[in-house]
Amino acid sequence: MAEEQQAQLLDGKTLAADIRADLTQRVAKRLAGGGSQPGLATVLVGEDAASQVYVRSKHRACQDAGMVSFGIELPADASQAEVLAEVRRLNADPQVHGILVQLPLPAHLDEAAVIQTIDPLKDVDGLHPENTGLLAQKGRQPRFVPATPLGVMRLLAEAGTPIAGANAVVLGRSNIVGVPVALLLLRANATVTLAHSRTRDLDALCRSADILVAAVGRAEMVRGDWVKRDAVVIDVGINRVDDAEAKRGYRLVGDVASDEVVGHAAAITPVPGGVGPMTIAMLLENTLKAAELQD
Ligand code: GUN
């Protein structure tokens, strides 16, 4: 019987706080040197409660770091032309260095067309095809990379995880997490498998992973016996599950059944307090980078 070990918990909350403190100093130095105050604009269409919470926390984080933020709110029935006009106005505003259109957009809007209208130099979400292309092509320097994938890589670095030559399995192929995480791991010389809802023998595939990144949005889908001994597990999922004993009537769980994994993985991110806080820190970093690019 193999000896029990306890996985290292990768504390994104503390790491994100350190990064934000460092960014606050860099912003102060920029201002003291006569530089402009980095500015982030968010565009929120409709009244989705979760999106409102995310956007509010992005604004608060900007203020904490000495950056300025602009919150654009449009009604749920805003037309495509109205949304595009707002994005173009922000493209032209010199106080706005970064633009983030909160996703998902209401179904009647053409998300790809909206994202493509953002000035690629202000695309702090890293979703414009020009920025995706720079990330995807060998021999190019990426400009903006989506915040959550950047956070995943920082957490792996913090854990001291060797990436070159490792087998990395990424679950989920979204534009904002799965695909850019896979590209970043590839750039770091991992052998990457990008798995998704049509992947066969998912559990066996996961068992081959030295690094497992779960970003599918399904509560505790990854079970303990899907994770090999000494694997590093990054859990991007934040799922609500009903819990009558919890104060709010629900609790947050990841895409990984962490209780079943902590006894044999090398390291795992907690939910909450793992990847989540890193996303905001990386968005702020991208916003400062945008201001620097536009000097
Ligand atoms: N919706 C959920 N996460 C994100 C994000 O990181 N950026 C944007 N634009 N929308 C989101």
Short mmCIF file of C-alpha atoms and ligand atoms in Angstrom, two decimals:
data_model
loop_
_atom_site.label_atom_id
_atom_site.label_comp_id
_atom_site.label_asym_id
_atom_site.label_seq_id
_atom_site.Cartn_x
_atom_site.Cartn_y
_atom_site.Cartn_z
CA MET A 1 0.00 0.00 0.00
CA ALA A 2 1.43 3.35 -1.03
CA GLU A 3 2.02 5.80 1.73
CA GLU A 4 -0.51 8.58 2.17
CA GLN A 5 0.67 12.01 1.26
CA GLN A 6 -1.10 15.31 1.35
CA ALA A 7 -1.16 17.38 -1.81
CA GLN A 8 0.31 20.87 -1.57
CA LEU A 9 -2.54 23.40 -1.70
CA LEU A 10 -1.68 26.09 -4.24
CA ASP A 11 -2.80 29.27 -2.55
CA GLY A 12 -3.95 31.63 -5.29
CA LYS A 13 -5.34 34.10 -2.82
CA THR A 14 -1.96 34.88 -1.27
CA LEU A 15 -0.11 34.80 -4.59
CA ALA A 16 -2.67 37.14 -6.17
CA ALA A 17 -2.40 39.54 -3.23
CA ASP A 18 1.40 39.63 -3.65
CA ILE A 19 1.07 40.29 -7.38
CA ARG A 20 -1.50 43.03 -6.79
CA ALA A 21 0.74 44.71 -4.19
CA ASP A 22 3.58 44.68 -6.70
CA LEU A 23 1.34 46.11 -9.44
CA THR A 24 0.18 48.87 -7.08
CA GLN A 25 3.80 49.91 -6.63
CA ARG A 26 4.46 49.82 -10.37
CA VAL A 27 1.42 52.01 -11.01
CA ALA A 28 2.51 54.49 -8.32
CA LYS A 29 5.97 54.66 -9.89
CA ARG A 30 4.44 55.23 -13.30
CA LEU A 31 2.32 58.10 -11.99
CA ALA A 32 5.26 59.63 -10.09
CA GLY A 33 7.23 59.59 -13.35
CA GLY A 34 4.51 61.60 -15.10
CA GLY A 35 2.91 58.60 -16.81
CA SER A 36 -0.83 58.32 -17.34
CA GLN A 37 -3.06 56.39 -14.97
CA PRO A 38 -3.81 52.96 -16.44
CA GLY A 39 -7.49 52.76 -17.33
CA LEU A 40 -9.74 49.74 -17.79
CA ALA A 41 -13.21 49.91 -19.35
CA THR A 42 -15.70 47.12 -18.90
CA VAL A 43 -18.74 46.64 -21.10
CA LEU A 44 -21.61 44.77 -19.47
CA VAL A 45 -24.70 44.04 -21.56
CA GLY A 46 -27.78 42.96 -19.61
CA GLU A 47 -28.21 42.15 -15.94
CA ASP A 48 -26.80 38.68 -15.43
CA ALA A 49 -26.17 38.51 -11.67
CA ALA A 50 -22.90 36.57 -11.85
CA SER A 51 -21.51 38.92 -14.52
CA GLN A 52 -22.43 41.93 -12.38
CA VAL A 53 -20.49 40.45 -9.46
CA TYR A 54 -17.44 39.76 -11.65
CA VAL A 55 -17.47 43.23 -13.17
CA ARG A 56 -17.83 44.91 -9.79
CA SER A 57 -14.85 43.01 -8.41
CA LYS A 58 -12.76 44.03 -11.43
CA HIS A 59 -13.55 47.70 -10.76
CA ARG A 60 -12.72 47.38 -7.07
CA ALA A 61 -9.40 45.72 -7.94
CA CYS A 62 -8.53 48.56 -10.34
CA GLN A 63 -9.17 51.14 -7.65
CA ASP A 64 -7.09 49.19 -5.11
CA ALA A 65 -4.15 49.17 -7.55
CA GLY A 66 -4.40 52.90 -8.32
CA MET A 67 -5.86 52.34 -11.77
CA VAL A 68 -8.98 54.01 -13.09
CA SER A 69 -11.95 52.06 -14.37
CA PHE A 70 -14.96 52.90 -16.49
CA GLY A 71 -18.08 50.78 -16.30
CA ILE A 72 -20.26 50.82 -19.40
CA GLU A 73 -23.65 49.21 -18.89
CA LEU A 74 -26.02 48.55 -21.75
CA PRO A 75 -29.54 47.10 -21.56
CA ALA A 76 -30.10 43.41 -22.32
CA ASP A 77 -31.83 44.36 -25.60
CA ALA A 78 -29.02 46.63 -26.85
CA SER A 79 -28.51 46.26 -30.58
CA GLN A 80 -25.33 45.00 -32.23
CA ALA A 81 -24.80 48.51 -33.65
CA GLU A 82 -25.08 50.08 -30.19
CA VAL A 83 -22.56 47.68 -28.68
CA LEU A 84 -20.12 48.18 -31.57
CA ALA A 85 -20.50 51.96 -31.30
CA GLU A 86 -19.61 51.79 -27.60
CA VAL A 87 -16.53 49.66 -28.29
CA ARG A 88 -15.40 52.07 -31.02
CA ARG A 89 -15.85 55.02 -28.67
CA LEU A 90 -13.66 53.25 -26.07
CA ASN A 91 -11.07 52.43 -28.76
CA ALA A 92 -10.76 56.16 -29.41
CA ASP A 93 -10.65 57.26 -25.75
CA PRO A 94 -7.03 57.89 -24.67
CA GLN A 95 -7.93 57.42 -20.99
CA VAL A 96 -8.98 53.84 -21.73
CA HIS A 97 -5.99 51.52 -22.13
CA GLY A 98 -7.84 48.23 -21.73
CA ILE A 99 -11.29 47.12 -22.86
CA LEU A 100 -13.09 44.07 -21.49
CA VAL A 101 -16.46 43.02 -22.86
CA GLN A 102 -17.99 40.79 -20.21
CA LEU A 103 -19.03 37.41 -21.61
CA PRO A 104 -21.37 35.79 -22.29
CA LEU A 105 -23.23 38.41 -24.30
CA PRO A 106 -27.00 38.07 -24.78
CA ALA A 107 -27.73 35.51 -27.51
CA HIS A 108 -28.91 38.03 -30.13
CA LEU A 109 -25.48 39.67 -30.26
CA ASP A 110 -22.60 38.52 -32.47
CA GLU A 111 -19.87 37.95 -29.92
CA ALA A 112 -17.10 37.35 -32.47
CA ALA A 113 -17.88 40.62 -34.26
CA VAL A 114 -17.86 42.55 -30.99
CA ILE A 115 -14.51 41.10 -29.94
CA GLN A 116 -13.01 41.74 -33.35
CA THR A 117 -13.97 45.42 -33.06
CA ILE A 118 -11.82 45.91 -29.95
CA ASP A 119 -8.50 47.60 -30.74
CA PRO A 120 -6.02 44.69 -30.43
CA LEU A 121 -3.71 46.98 -28.42
CA LYS A 122 -6.49 47.44 -25.84
CA ASP A 123 -7.61 43.81 -25.80
CA VAL A 124 -6.68 43.00 -22.20
CA ASP A 125 -8.82 39.84 -22.35
CA GLY A 126 -6.59 38.48 -25.13
CA LEU A 127 -9.57 37.38 -27.19
CA HIS A 128 -9.06 39.35 -30.41
CA PRO A 129 -7.98 36.93 -33.18
CA GLU A 130 -4.79 38.94 -33.71
CA ASN A 131 -3.79 38.28 -30.09
CA THR A 132 -4.88 34.64 -30.26
CA GLY A 133 -2.78 34.32 -33.42
CA LEU A 134 0.32 35.79 -31.76
CA LEU A 135 -0.10 33.27 -28.95
CA ALA A 136 -0.69 30.36 -31.32
CA GLN A 137 2.18 30.87 -33.74
CA LYS A 138 5.65 29.59 -33.05
CA GLY A 139 8.32 32.27 -33.25
CA ARG A 140 5.95 35.08 -32.25
CA GLN A 141 5.77 36.94 -28.96
CA PRO A 142 2.28 36.86 -27.46
CA ARG A 143 0.89 40.31 -26.63
CA PHE A 144 -2.21 39.86 -24.45
CA VAL A 145 -3.02 36.41 -23.11
CA PRO A 146 -6.37 35.78 -21.36
CA ALA A 147 -6.11 36.34 -17.61
CA THR A 148 -7.21 32.96 -16.29
CA PRO A 149 -4.65 31.01 -18.37
CA LEU A 150 -1.92 33.41 -17.22
CA GLY A 151 -3.01 32.71 -13.65
CA VAL A 152 -2.83 28.97 -14.25
CA MET A 153 0.76 29.28 -15.46
CA ARG A 154 1.75 31.45 -12.48
CA LEU A 155 0.33 28.86 -10.10
CA LEU A 156 2.30 26.10 -11.85
CA ALA A 157 5.44 28.21 -11.56
CA GLU A 158 4.70 28.82 -7.88
CA ALA A 159 4.38 25.06 -7.35
CA GLY A 160 7.75 24.55 -9.03
CA THR A 161 6.12 22.15 -11.50
CA PRO A 162 8.44 21.04 -14.30
CA ILE A 163 6.57 21.68 -17.55
CA ALA A 164 9.03 20.87 -20.33
CA GLY A 165 8.46 17.28 -21.42
CA ALA A 166 5.52 16.79 -19.05
CA ASN A 167 2.27 15.23 -20.21
CA ALA A 168 -0.35 17.93 -19.79
CA VAL A 169 -4.05 17.26 -20.22
CA VAL A 170 -6.41 20.22 -20.50
CA LEU A 171 -10.13 19.55 -20.10
CA GLY A 172 -12.26 22.10 -21.94
CA ARG A 173 -11.72 23.94 -25.21
CA SER A 174 -13.10 27.42 -24.60
CA ASN A 175 -11.50 30.44 -26.27
CA ILE A 176 -10.97 32.06 -22.90
CA VAL A 177 -9.47 29.17 -20.88
CA GLY A 178 -8.93 25.74 -22.47
CA VAL A 179 -7.34 26.73 -25.77
CA PRO A 180 -5.01 29.44 -24.43
CA VAL A 181 -3.96 27.23 -21.47
CA ALA A 182 -3.08 24.49 -23.96
CA LEU A 183 -1.09 26.96 -26.09
CA LEU A 184 0.81 28.32 -23.08
CA LEU A 185 1.68 24.80 -21.92
CA LEU A 186 2.81 23.96 -25.44
CA ARG A 187 5.00 27.07 -25.53
CA ALA A 188 6.52 25.85 -22.26
CA ASN A 189 7.33 22.56 -24.04
CA ALA A 190 4.74 20.28 -22.46
CA THR A 191 3.17 17.52 -24.54
CA VAL A 192 -0.40 18.75 -24.56
CA THR A 193 -3.69 16.94 -25.05
CA LEU A 194 -6.76 19.15 -25.29
CA ALA A 195 -9.75 17.06 -24.25
CA HIS A 196 -13.43 17.96 -24.55
CA SER A 197 -16.96 16.62 -24.40
CA ARG A 198 -16.37 14.24 -27.33
CA THR A 199 -13.11 12.79 -26.03
CA ARG A 200 -13.16 9.02 -25.59
CA ASP A 201 -11.83 7.29 -22.46
CA LEU A 202 -11.45 10.56 -20.63
CA ASP A 203 -10.61 8.97 -17.30
CA ALA A 204 -7.75 6.93 -18.79
CA LEU A 205 -6.45 10.01 -20.59
CA CYS A 206 -6.50 12.02 -17.36
CA ARG A 207 -4.58 9.24 -15.59
CA SER A 208 -1.71 9.85 -18.05
CA ALA A 209 -1.41 13.49 -17.00
CA ASP A 210 1.52 14.89 -15.05
CA ILE A 211 -0.33 18.20 -15.19
CA LEU A 212 -4.13 18.19 -15.30
CA VAL A 213 -6.05 21.41 -15.92
CA ALA A 214 -9.83 21.15 -15.55
CA ALA A 215 -11.91 23.91 -17.13
CA VAL A 216 -15.24 22.37 -18.06
CA GLY A 217 -17.67 23.88 -15.56
CA ARG A 218 -19.06 20.58 -14.25
CA ALA A 219 -19.05 20.09 -10.50
CA GLU A 220 -16.56 17.47 -9.33
CA MET A 221 -16.46 15.69 -12.68
CA VAL A 222 -12.84 14.63 -12.23
CA ARG A 223 -12.76 11.79 -9.71
CA GLY A 224 -9.92 10.66 -7.49
CA ASP A 225 -9.01 7.66 -9.65
CA TRP A 226 -8.66 9.91 -12.72
CA VAL A 227 -5.61 11.55 -11.17
CA LYS A 228 -2.30 9.76 -11.01
CA ARG A 229 -0.04 9.83 -8.01
CA ASP A 230 2.08 13.01 -7.86
CA ALA A 231 0.16 14.81 -10.59
CA VAL A 232 -0.32 18.57 -10.33
CA VAL A 233 -3.99 19.48 -10.64
CA ILE A 234 -5.26 22.94 -11.54
CA ASP A 235 -8.99 23.31 -11.02
CA VAL A 236 -10.44 26.24 -12.96
CA GLY A 237 -14.09 25.34 -12.31
CA ILE A 238 -16.29 27.37 -9.98
CA ASN A 239 -19.64 25.57 -9.67
CA ARG A 240 -22.54 26.16 -7.31
CA VAL A 241 -24.03 23.08 -5.70
CA ASP A 242 -27.08 23.14 -3.45
CA ASP A 243 -26.22 22.78 0.20
CA ALA A 244 -29.00 23.21 2.76
CA GLU A 245 -26.44 23.63 5.54
CA ALA A 246 -24.62 26.51 3.84
CA LYS A 247 -25.67 30.03 4.77
CA ARG A 248 -26.46 30.99 1.16
CA GLY A 249 -28.03 27.62 0.38
CA TYR A 250 -25.18 26.60 -1.89
CA ARG A 251 -21.45 26.03 -1.79
CA LEU A 252 -18.77 26.44 -4.44
CA VAL A 253 -16.95 23.41 -5.77
CA GLY A 254 -14.50 22.94 -8.59
CA ASP A 255 -14.46 20.58 -11.56
CA VAL A 256 -12.35 18.18 -9.46
CA ALA A 257 -13.53 16.08 -6.51
CA SER A 258 -10.68 17.47 -4.46
CA ASP A 259 -11.39 15.30 -1.38
CA GLU A 260 -10.63 12.26 -3.51
CA VAL A 261 -7.45 13.77 -4.95
CA VAL A 262 -5.64 15.40 -2.02
CA GLY A 263 -4.37 12.06 -0.73
CA HIS A 264 -2.23 11.28 -3.76
CA ALA A 265 -1.72 14.34 -6.00
CA ALA A 266 1.45 16.40 -5.60
CA ALA A 267 -0.46 19.68 -5.62
CA ILE A 268 -3.96 21.00 -6.21
CA THR A 269 -5.62 24.42 -6.33
CA PRO A 270 -8.46 24.91 -3.86
CA VAL A 271 -11.88 26.19 -4.94
CA PRO A 272 -12.44 28.92 -3.95
CA GLY A 273 -9.05 30.56 -3.41
CA GLY A 274 -7.03 28.96 -6.20
CA VAL A 275 -7.33 30.10 -9.80
CA GLY A 276 -10.17 32.59 -9.18
CA PRO A 277 -8.18 35.32 -7.41
CA MET A 278 -5.38 34.96 -9.95
CA THR A 279 -7.66 35.95 -12.81
CA ILE A 280 -8.19 39.46 -11.47
CA ALA A 281 -4.51 39.93 -10.68
CA MET A 282 -3.59 38.95 -14.25
CA LEU A 283 -6.26 41.27 -15.70
CA LEU A 284 -4.66 44.15 -13.78
CA GLU A 285 -1.25 43.10 -15.07
CA ASN A 286 -2.60 43.11 -18.64
CA THR A 287 -4.11 46.56 -18.08
CA LEU A 288 -0.79 47.99 -16.91
CA LYS A 289 0.90 46.33 -19.91
CA ALA A 290 -1.71 47.95 -22.18
CA ALA A 291 -0.94 51.38 -20.72
CA GLU A 292 2.77 50.78 -21.27
CA LEU A 293 2.17 49.67 -24.87
CA GLN A 294 0.20 52.83 -25.57
CA ASP A 295 2.80 55.26 -24.18
N1 GUN B 1 -16.81 35.84 -18.31
C1 GUN B 1 -16.29 34.97 -17.42
N2 GUN B 1 -14.97 35.16 -17.33
C2 GUN B 1 -14.65 36.16 -18.15
C3 GUN B 1 -13.43 36.82 -18.50
O1 GUN B 1 -12.34 36.51 -18.00
N3 GUN B 1 -13.52 37.81 -19.41
C4 GUN B 1 -14.68 38.15 -19.97
N4 GUN B 1 -14.68 39.13 -20.86
N5 GUN B 1 -15.83 37.58 -19.70
C5 GUN B 1 -15.81 36.59 -18.79
#
